[in-house]
Amino acid sequence: MPAIRILSDRVANQIAAGEVIERPAAVVKELVENSLDAGATRIEVEFRSGGRAYIRVEDNGSGMTKDDALLSLERHATSKLVETADLDRLGTFGFRGEAVPSIASVSHFQLQTRTAGAPAGTEVVVNGGKLVHVRECGIAPGTRIAVSHLFNSVPARRKFLKTDATESAHIIQTVRLYALACPGTAFTLIEDGRVLFQSPVCTTLDERVGEIFGRQLAADLLPVEMAEPGLKLTGLIGKPGVHRATRHEMLMFVNRRPVDSRTLNYALIESYATSLAKGRFPVAVLFLDLDPAAVDVNVHPAKREVRFRQEGAVRGFVIRAVLQRLRELGTSNPEPGARSAGPIPSVPAEHLPGDPIVPPAPPPSVMAQPFRPFTSIPVRPTMAPANPAAIAPAVSAIPNPESKIENPSTLSGWRFLGTAHGDFALFETPGGLVVLDRRAAHERVWFERLQTQFARGEVASQRLLFALPVELDAIASALLTDRLKFLQRHGLEVGEFGRNFFRIEAVPTWLEPADAEIFLRDVIGLMREGRLDEKKAALADEELARLAAQKAVRLPASVTETDALALVAQLFACRQPHASPAGRPTHFELSRGELVRRFQR
């Protein structure tokens, strides 16, 4: 067995860099946090080539003396805490003292700093963890750190970086988060010599949101504010009609620190349970302030995750605050497609950790009906279509979902009885009783039809008389820019109209123009989750067809017997008629024997 030895400082710093500095955006994050902790009221961030070639963060904070500048390059050297108990009183972003030595060990690192009373500044240059020189320099009070050739000393990590556009997007998103966290600090962001945004000091959060994310989004947000002993929630939440397909625009801050918190995310989602359709997520910028001793920020190397000492109390407080604001807006009548039309549930203050928030229970059903897939329709002679080609496995045989069948008798022995609760169609068959989920059936038919169109490259589109403008965040813009040709091949033409601005110029014929922006944002959500990979064309087409099938279905309020039987014929012409693209059953059967048994005849 090899002998145990103590690692050198250089190796230890590079290992720490693997945890703390996983990409250029992490460098920006750590340096911006140090600037804010130094009391800066002006921060300028510049980067080139996605941050791998050059990053500069300059501030007008308190600066450092020569001794402090050299000491900052040592591991675990920090001015923000002395002992473990200080974590319970932590009021700064950083506290571990690992970021600066970790960055300096994997880059060419230049630090220039000066305190307000010093006659000259100090310059320290480190290359790959080795000190090059220390000398005086001329600089205004504050600190300037320049990082170049990032990860040159660890080429294996450099290989894992994404494209320049993607890395740039992560840097832009990081700076925007801290600009939101500190409206009282002016931020300037420069990429490749071009100013991306320059936000002055803002007196209110909605001003900063308008500066960063655009006036259009700021106008769709509502202020929320609530305080209870030991807890305070402020920020902006989206109106019930403003929603997204992913959680990426649910921005949470705890004591001004941007975090990814399951507790806060699920509390916000539960608050909108009666206001948004299933699978949609609200837009929010929320700030939770509480005693530092009641939250643990030391559970993740990059400090992205936090843990609350009383998870249930925090969750219940957030839900009460958001629900109160939604009630004031009058959201008791949710938008079409919302999950519940009942009253908004109240959340008691003594809500315990782990207890689910349960809305009022619906009226009990008459019977607990068992599910039994009905798989024998194509086999039974009395129930099989007269034309065997109607159930051929070829997808090309699927008729248009909006077409009618001329002869309903092709489904021999089937009789349409009517609809129940709008979405369900009931049929009497020679074998018993069949209940069909109309929406799930339509989605299956559209899904296989669109898959065929995508595979053949035969997607018809219609140009819009007036192009639809769309404003996106930096990461979404980078993802969309890389996949404009992919979308065009699938009938959605989007053109760039400026930095983070796009125009939808054409849409597929099955998509309503009014739904185009929502559909585009949903597609970008799939891209962010890595589910639209052009290198895996078949899987990308399947994911896009699954999403498109949901948008293509528009159920009429009433249905005739001809329409209902046409839908059944089209469904059984599919390759997998028994489940929707999402895996839900499209129908089930109660056989005659089951009916007789239930009535004890």
XYZ file of C-alpha atoms in Angstrom:
601
model
C 0.000 0.000 0.000
C 1.468 3.450 -0.914
C 2.602 5.618 1.966
C 0.298 8.387 3.191
C 1.616 11.894 2.564
C 0.395 15.456 2.840
C -0.517 17.079 -0.466
C 1.366 20.151 -1.570
C -0.454 23.481 -1.492
C -0.479 23.588 -5.302
C -2.173 20.181 -5.644
C -4.621 20.984 -2.837
C -5.564 24.258 -4.529
C -6.169 22.524 -7.861
C -8.394 19.937 -6.162
C -10.333 22.765 -4.491
C -10.626 24.447 -7.889
C -12.333 21.327 -9.180
C -15.059 21.800 -6.578
C -15.380 25.577 -6.519
C -14.290 26.641 -10.042
C -15.955 24.243 -12.450
C -16.442 26.803 -15.282
C -15.661 30.489 -16.092
C -18.998 31.600 -14.627
C -17.831 30.274 -11.236
C -14.773 32.557 -11.422
C -17.036 35.537 -12.055
C -19.339 34.482 -9.224
C -16.569 34.249 -6.643
C -14.919 37.523 -7.652
C -18.215 39.449 -7.766
C -19.075 38.106 -4.301
C -15.726 39.358 -2.985
C -16.408 42.783 -4.511
C -19.822 42.983 -2.875
C -18.380 41.880 0.476
C -15.822 44.701 0.132
C -18.661 47.234 -0.003
C -18.407 48.044 -3.715
C -21.054 50.354 -5.198
C -19.723 49.909 -8.741
C -18.648 46.606 -10.321
C -17.448 46.109 -13.885
C -17.136 42.625 -15.371
C -15.401 41.995 -18.699
C -14.725 38.672 -20.416
C -13.624 37.285 -23.770
C -14.116 33.963 -25.568
C -16.662 32.708 -23.079
C -14.342 33.528 -20.170
C -11.689 30.952 -20.981
C -9.348 33.539 -22.531
C -9.861 36.517 -20.221
C -11.979 37.629 -17.250
C -11.684 40.963 -15.455
C -13.653 42.053 -12.383
C -13.052 45.594 -11.145
C -14.716 47.363 -8.207
C -14.503 50.488 -6.063
C -14.616 48.607 -2.760
C -12.388 48.950 0.270
C -9.319 47.417 -1.402
C -6.464 45.597 0.358
C -3.044 46.372 1.766
C 0.052 44.590 0.437
C 0.050 42.088 3.302
C -3.655 41.302 2.884
C -3.233 40.902 -0.881
C -0.524 38.272 -0.372
C -2.442 36.581 2.411
C -5.550 36.289 0.205
C -3.632 33.824 -1.974
C -3.276 31.380 0.905
C -5.884 28.652 1.401
C -8.565 29.333 4.004
C -7.401 32.923 4.459
C -10.503 35.073 4.980
C -11.609 38.183 6.836
C -15.227 37.044 7.097
C -15.138 34.596 9.987
C -12.792 33.371 12.688
C -14.483 30.389 14.307
C -17.316 27.974 13.541
C -19.803 29.982 15.608
C -19.380 32.878 13.136
C -21.353 30.840 10.576
C -24.454 31.582 12.672
C -23.838 35.309 12.254
C -22.695 35.243 8.631
C -23.662 38.362 6.697
C -21.291 38.031 3.745
C -21.391 36.049 0.495
C -18.017 34.364 0.904
C -16.468 32.812 3.998
C -14.240 29.817 3.145
C -11.165 31.565 1.736
C -10.732 29.002 -1.054
C -11.822 30.873 -4.180
C -8.862 33.193 -4.849
C -6.060 30.574 -4.362
C -8.109 28.048 -6.374
C -8.475 30.486 -9.287
C -4.800 31.467 -9.141
C -3.721 27.804 -9.272
C -5.449 27.125 -12.621
C -4.847 30.382 -14.532
C -2.642 33.391 -15.114
C -3.814 35.578 -12.228
C -3.222 39.332 -11.778
C -4.387 41.170 -8.642
C -4.190 44.976 -8.383
C -5.595 46.638 -5.267
C -5.349 49.811 -3.191
C -6.985 51.101 -0.025
C -8.359 54.640 0.089
C -5.542 56.018 2.274
C -2.589 54.284 0.597
C -0.248 56.355 -1.634
C 0.140 53.468 -4.113
C -1.470 50.194 -4.951
C -0.143 46.627 -4.936
C 0.151 44.277 -7.909
C 0.496 40.523 -7.449
C 0.916 38.170 -10.418
C 0.568 34.383 -10.109
C 0.896 31.902 -12.982
C -0.461 28.384 -12.433
C -0.094 28.676 -8.654
C 3.485 30.040 -8.785
C 4.176 33.586 -7.613
C 5.713 35.673 -10.440
C 6.177 39.090 -8.816
C 4.864 41.585 -6.244
C 5.261 45.317 -6.890
C 3.621 48.704 -6.542
C 1.153 49.958 -9.147
C -1.094 52.898 -9.848
C -4.814 52.182 -9.409
C -7.867 53.968 -8.029
C -9.094 52.791 -4.604
C -10.623 49.360 -4.999
C -9.587 46.046 -6.550
C -9.030 44.813 -10.092
C -8.531 41.086 -10.768
C -7.713 39.775 -14.248
C -7.795 36.042 -14.983
C -6.492 34.714 -18.301
C -5.754 31.297 -19.829
C -8.196 29.598 -17.471
C -7.570 25.862 -16.903
C -4.410 25.859 -19.034
C -2.635 23.978 -16.245
C -5.449 21.382 -16.082
C -6.310 20.654 -19.742
C -8.591 17.770 -18.763
C -10.987 20.232 -17.155
C -10.764 22.595 -20.132
C -12.125 19.816 -22.353
C -15.364 19.763 -20.371
C -16.170 23.402 -21.124
C -19.034 24.035 -23.541
C -19.070 26.377 -26.530
C -18.165 30.037 -26.086
C -21.818 31.005 -26.524
C -22.934 28.668 -23.737
C -20.175 29.691 -21.328
C -20.895 33.355 -22.075
C -24.558 32.784 -21.326
C -23.725 31.324 -17.905
C -21.519 34.315 -17.090
C -24.254 36.743 -18.130
C -26.828 34.876 -16.055
C -24.506 34.908 -13.019
C -23.911 38.654 -13.212
C -27.622 39.265 -13.647
C -28.423 37.272 -10.515
C -26.050 39.371 -8.394
C -27.310 42.550 -10.010
C -30.795 41.509 -8.881
C -29.510 40.662 -5.411
C -27.933 44.115 -4.998
C -29.949 46.861 -6.748
C -27.914 49.457 -4.832
C -24.760 48.501 -6.764
C -24.144 49.636 -10.344
C -23.159 46.799 -12.695
C -21.491 46.892 -16.108
C -21.003 43.751 -18.207
C -18.693 43.719 -21.245
C -18.203 40.824 -23.673
C -15.454 40.950 -26.304
C -15.274 44.744 -26.006
C -19.042 45.272 -26.327
C -21.198 46.476 -23.431
C -24.001 43.957 -22.899
C -25.784 45.835 -20.156
C -25.010 48.759 -17.922
C -27.359 49.133 -14.990
C -27.034 52.166 -12.722
C -27.877 52.136 -9.054
C -31.595 51.266 -8.753
C -33.766 52.262 -5.828
C -36.291 49.433 -6.317
C -36.208 45.820 -7.417
C -38.687 46.298 -10.263
C -36.401 48.977 -11.742
C -33.512 46.498 -11.754
C -35.714 43.732 -13.224
C -36.729 46.115 -16.010
C -33.079 47.026 -16.639
C -31.947 43.398 -16.815
C -34.856 41.320 -18.120
C -36.804 43.956 -20.042
C -39.819 46.138 -19.372
C -42.145 43.538 -20.876
C -41.442 41.001 -18.122
C -41.359 43.653 -15.382
C -44.889 44.748 -16.337
C -46.161 41.189 -15.820
C -44.875 40.903 -12.242
C -46.635 41.751 -8.983
C -44.924 42.969 -5.794
C -45.194 40.704 -2.765
C -44.227 41.527 0.801
C -44.954 39.747 4.071
C -43.262 39.550 7.450
C -43.622 37.242 10.437
C -41.400 36.870 13.511
C -37.980 35.838 12.209
C -39.049 35.693 8.531
C -39.531 38.273 5.788
C -40.400 37.710 2.126
C -40.200 40.408 -0.542
C -39.917 40.395 -4.305
C -41.972 40.009 -7.459
C -44.193 37.167 -8.658
C -45.786 36.602 -12.043
C -49.469 37.031 -12.699
C -51.269 33.665 -13.076
C -51.301 34.046 -16.863
C -47.500 34.405 -16.950
C -45.882 30.978 -16.842
C -43.048 28.917 -18.274
C -42.410 25.257 -19.107
C -39.390 25.032 -16.774
C -38.288 26.342 -13.372
C -35.429 28.453 -14.776
C -37.218 31.774 -14.200
C -38.018 31.014 -10.564
C -35.193 33.030 -8.985
C -34.727 32.605 -5.229
C -32.480 34.559 -2.851
C -31.838 33.798 0.819
C -30.293 36.699 2.727
C -29.451 38.183 -0.718
C -27.597 35.000 -1.764
C -28.824 33.379 -5.047
C -29.701 29.768 -4.216
C -31.267 26.622 -5.646
C -33.693 25.576 -2.915
C -36.146 22.706 -3.323
C -38.055 23.984 -0.302
C -38.631 27.430 -1.803
C -39.255 26.125 -5.323
C -41.922 23.653 -4.238
C -43.524 26.228 -1.930
C -43.912 28.591 -4.880
C -45.248 25.831 -7.155
C -47.791 24.764 -4.517
C -48.924 28.375 -4.144
C -49.873 28.452 -7.832
C -51.549 25.012 -7.750
C -55.007 26.485 -8.453
C -53.785 29.200 -10.809
C -51.627 27.437 -13.385
C -52.144 24.366 -15.538
C -50.284 21.193 -14.691
C -46.724 21.203 -15.994
C -46.429 25.011 -16.030
C -44.227 27.006 -13.654
C -44.530 30.579 -12.403
C -42.093 33.432 -12.897
C -40.743 34.932 -9.669
C -37.905 36.920 -8.100
C -38.214 36.306 -4.355
C -36.009 37.376 -1.443
C -36.252 35.543 1.864
C -34.615 37.197 4.860
C -34.159 35.270 8.092
C -31.723 34.843 10.957
C -28.380 33.500 9.589
C -28.432 30.945 12.398
C -31.655 29.471 10.941
C -30.073 28.570 7.591
C -26.991 26.503 6.731
C -25.113 27.857 3.693
C -22.170 25.491 4.109
C -23.694 22.378 2.519
C -22.394 22.819 -1.057
C -18.872 23.653 -2.348
C -20.226 26.446 -4.554
C -22.770 27.580 -1.907
C -25.634 27.088 -4.375
C -27.715 25.012 -1.966
C -28.900 25.908 1.518
C -30.626 23.979 4.284
C -33.190 25.473 6.666
C -33.405 24.410 10.283
C -37.226 24.538 10.081
C -38.085 23.529 6.517
C -41.822 23.239 7.182
C -42.104 26.671 8.792
C -40.250 28.325 5.899
C -42.340 26.516 3.283
C -45.608 27.383 4.994
C -44.592 31.039 5.347
C -43.721 31.369 1.646
C -46.988 29.717 0.613
C -49.037 32.009 2.842
C -47.273 35.115 1.508
C -47.769 34.207 -2.159
C -51.361 33.018 -1.669
C -52.257 36.239 0.100
C -50.962 38.278 -2.854
C -52.779 36.086 -5.357
C -56.021 36.427 -3.389
C -55.665 40.193 -3.478
C -55.376 39.933 -7.241
C -58.589 37.898 -7.359
C -57.268 34.559 -8.600
C -60.127 32.464 -7.301
C -61.106 31.902 -10.959
C -58.042 30.239 -12.460
C -57.156 30.357 -16.104
C -58.398 27.617 -18.473
C -56.527 24.364 -17.936
C -55.714 25.046 -14.304
C -55.606 22.007 -12.080
C -58.380 22.983 -9.729
C -61.323 25.342 -9.664
C -61.792 25.143 -5.916
C -60.821 27.714 -3.300
C -57.173 28.381 -2.592
C -56.080 26.182 0.317
C -54.940 27.846 3.498
C -51.684 26.849 5.144
C -51.573 26.823 8.953
C -48.596 28.455 10.613
C -47.837 25.235 12.482
C -47.455 23.243 9.255
C -44.977 20.454 9.975
C -41.942 19.566 7.832
C -42.663 16.941 5.231
C -46.455 17.366 5.368
C -47.898 17.911 1.873
C -50.136 20.870 1.139
C -53.424 19.164 0.295
C -56.203 21.132 -1.482
C -59.841 20.405 -0.590
C -60.737 16.828 -1.528
C -63.124 16.367 -4.486
C -66.448 14.635 -3.937
C -65.978 10.857 -3.617
C -66.626 8.792 -6.724
C -69.531 6.379 -6.904
C -67.171 3.429 -7.217
C -63.460 2.789 -7.223
C -63.237 1.640 -10.815
C -60.348 -0.718 -11.622
C -58.206 -0.054 -14.681
C -57.900 -2.892 -17.182
C -56.269 -2.077 -20.535
C -58.489 -3.013 -23.438
C -56.222 -4.728 -25.919
C -58.470 -7.031 -27.902
C -60.321 -4.683 -30.237
C -58.292 -5.491 -33.356
C -58.733 -9.211 -32.662
C -62.432 -9.688 -31.931
C -64.334 -10.248 -35.186
C -67.384 -8.440 -33.858
C -65.372 -5.369 -32.945
C -62.732 -5.216 -35.690
C -62.996 -2.547 -38.385
C -64.404 -3.788 -41.670
C -61.361 -2.405 -43.454
C -58.186 -4.073 -42.122
C -56.082 -1.251 -43.583
C -57.570 1.063 -40.955
C -55.387 -0.542 -38.311
C -52.264 -1.077 -40.385
C -49.165 -0.255 -38.415
C -47.839 2.118 -41.038
C -47.930 5.641 -39.669
C -48.561 7.002 -43.142
C -52.039 5.440 -42.953
C -53.058 7.780 -40.118
C -55.689 10.169 -41.465
C -55.836 13.815 -40.577
C -57.177 14.107 -37.020
C -59.622 16.761 -38.227
C -61.110 14.551 -40.939
C -64.384 12.611 -40.744
C -65.042 8.956 -41.564
C -67.752 8.542 -44.129
C -69.085 5.215 -42.851
C -69.278 4.839 -39.060
C -70.061 1.170 -39.514
C -66.357 0.509 -40.090
C -66.313 0.018 -36.301
C -68.795 -2.850 -36.329
C -71.000 -2.955 -33.256
C -69.713 0.291 -31.726
C -72.282 2.858 -30.598
C -71.428 6.307 -29.296
C -73.303 7.040 -26.058
C -72.091 10.585 -25.340
C -69.449 12.411 -23.358
C -68.765 12.632 -19.643
C -67.088 15.616 -18.001
C -66.190 17.035 -21.408
C -62.993 15.106 -22.160
C -64.273 11.511 -22.029
C -66.252 9.685 -24.714
C -68.361 6.610 -23.881
C -69.014 3.778 -26.325
C -71.162 0.661 -26.156
C -69.416 -2.245 -27.862
C -70.301 -5.901 -28.379
C -67.746 -6.711 -25.661
C -68.898 -4.202 -23.029
C -68.331 -0.507 -22.371
C -65.325 1.572 -23.510
C -64.299 4.938 -22.043
C -62.003 7.014 -24.267
C -59.914 9.983 -23.144
C -60.417 12.287 -26.131
C -57.415 14.484 -25.397
C -55.026 11.575 -24.865
C -56.286 9.926 -28.070
C -55.836 13.109 -30.108
C -52.322 13.548 -28.710
C -51.370 10.008 -29.730
C -52.678 10.533 -33.279
C -50.925 13.898 -33.643
C -47.717 12.561 -32.101
C -47.276 9.773 -34.638
C -48.380 12.019 -37.488
C -45.801 14.674 -36.549
C -43.087 12.039 -36.092
C -43.670 10.969 -39.682
C -43.535 14.557 -40.929
C -40.318 15.254 -39.032
C -38.660 12.071 -40.329
C -39.606 12.890 -43.924
C -38.832 16.612 -43.637
C -42.350 17.446 -44.811
C -43.360 20.031 -42.213
C -45.641 22.661 -43.700
C -45.385 26.153 -42.240
C -47.162 29.453 -42.665
C -45.468 32.856 -42.641
C -46.847 35.439 -40.264
C -48.063 38.769 -41.578
C -46.551 40.455 -38.524
C -43.513 38.817 -36.927
C -43.821 38.159 -33.185
C -41.037 39.719 -31.056
C -39.602 37.614 -28.226
C -37.119 38.716 -25.563
C -35.085 35.985 -23.844
C -32.462 35.733 -21.153
C -28.810 35.183 -22.042
C -28.724 31.388 -21.624
C -31.948 30.886 -23.574
C -30.624 33.162 -26.333
C -27.413 31.157 -26.653
C -29.274 27.856 -26.811
C -31.738 29.192 -29.385
C -29.026 30.732 -31.564
C -27.274 27.365 -31.823
C -30.480 25.610 -32.945
C -32.201 28.040 -35.310
C -31.679 25.708 -38.296
C -33.057 22.763 -36.321
C -36.257 24.686 -35.570
C -36.553 25.848 -39.173
C -36.464 22.230 -40.366
C -39.434 21.616 -38.067
C -41.536 24.482 -39.375
C -40.666 27.201 -36.829
C -38.672 30.066 -38.345
C -37.049 32.395 -35.822
C -34.702 35.253 -36.719
C -32.279 37.243 -34.564
C -33.322 40.841 -34.042
C -30.625 42.070 -31.689
C -28.909 40.971 -28.514
C -31.310 38.535 -26.789
C -34.152 39.652 -29.086
C -35.742 37.390 -31.703
C -38.686 37.439 -34.111
C -40.945 34.485 -34.889
C -41.497 34.789 -38.641
C -43.239 31.501 -39.504
C -44.989 28.742 -37.567
C -46.060 25.177 -38.436
C -49.604 24.949 -39.816
C -50.796 23.024 -36.752
C -49.688 25.786 -34.347
C -51.861 28.801 -33.614
C -49.824 32.033 -33.976
C -51.117 33.153 -30.569
C -49.410 30.103 -29.016
C -46.119 30.572 -30.867
C -44.211 32.418 -28.134
C -45.287 29.964 -25.426
C -44.336 27.032 -27.676
C -40.914 28.564 -28.400
C -40.230 29.056 -24.676
C -41.281 25.459 -24.025
C -38.879 24.272 -26.729
C -36.078 26.285 -25.117
C -36.981 24.617 -21.833
C -36.350 21.225 -23.451
C -33.026 22.529 -24.749
C -31.972 23.640 -21.267
C -32.738 20.172 -19.954
C -30.648 18.586 -22.711
C -33.594 16.809 -24.312
C -33.186 18.365 -27.791
C -29.734 17.142 -28.780
C -29.216 17.498 -32.531
C -26.601 14.730 -32.390
C -29.427 12.351 -31.465
C -31.858 13.343 -34.199
C -34.417 10.595 -33.582
C -34.722 11.369 -29.871
C -34.858 15.116 -30.553
C -37.658 14.611 -33.099
C -39.557 12.444 -30.609
C -39.296 15.029 -27.809
C -40.354 17.850 -30.120
C -43.275 15.803 -31.483
C -44.389 15.014 -27.920
C -44.463 18.719 -27.051
C -46.045 19.695 -30.373
C -48.826 17.121 -29.990
C -49.991 18.878 -26.825
C -50.183 22.222 -28.652
C -51.894 20.779 -31.745
C -54.903 19.383 -29.855
C -57.907 21.697 -29.713
C -60.933 19.793 -28.466
C -64.346 21.070 -29.607
C -66.915 21.697 -26.871
C -69.320 19.153 -28.377
C -68.718 15.980 -30.360
C -70.942 14.072 -32.774
C -71.081 10.316 -33.244
C -69.245 10.638 -36.556
C -66.441 12.645 -34.921
C -66.133 10.216 -32.013
C -65.975 7.118 -34.196
C -63.509 8.857 -36.509
C -61.211 9.465 -33.570
C -61.401 5.789 -32.547
C -60.544 4.661 -36.084
C -57.568 7.012 -36.227
C -56.378 5.917 -32.807
C -56.363 2.225 -33.710
C -54.373 3.045 -36.855
C -51.483 4.158 -34.623
C -48.570 1.936 -33.714
C -49.195 2.344 -29.974
C -52.884 3.226 -29.563
C -53.191 2.322 -25.898
C -51.148 5.189 -24.406
C -50.672 8.898 -25.020
C -47.170 10.253 -25.789
C -46.858 11.051 -22.073
C -47.673 7.442 -21.131
C -51.255 8.006 -19.942
C -53.859 5.423 -21.025
C -56.035 6.525 -23.929
C -58.950 4.215 -23.053
C -60.100 1.350 -20.886
C -62.851 -1.258 -21.165
C -65.411 -2.656 -18.772
C -66.379 -6.027 -20.217
C -69.919 -7.355 -20.067
C -68.787 -9.954 -17.557
C -67.352 -7.227 -15.331
C -70.598 -5.230 -15.522
C -72.645 -8.324 -14.617
C -70.339 -9.089 -11.707
C -70.492 -5.551 -10.350
C -74.290 -5.606 -10.340
C -74.269 -9.119 -8.833
C -76.513 -10.515 -11.540
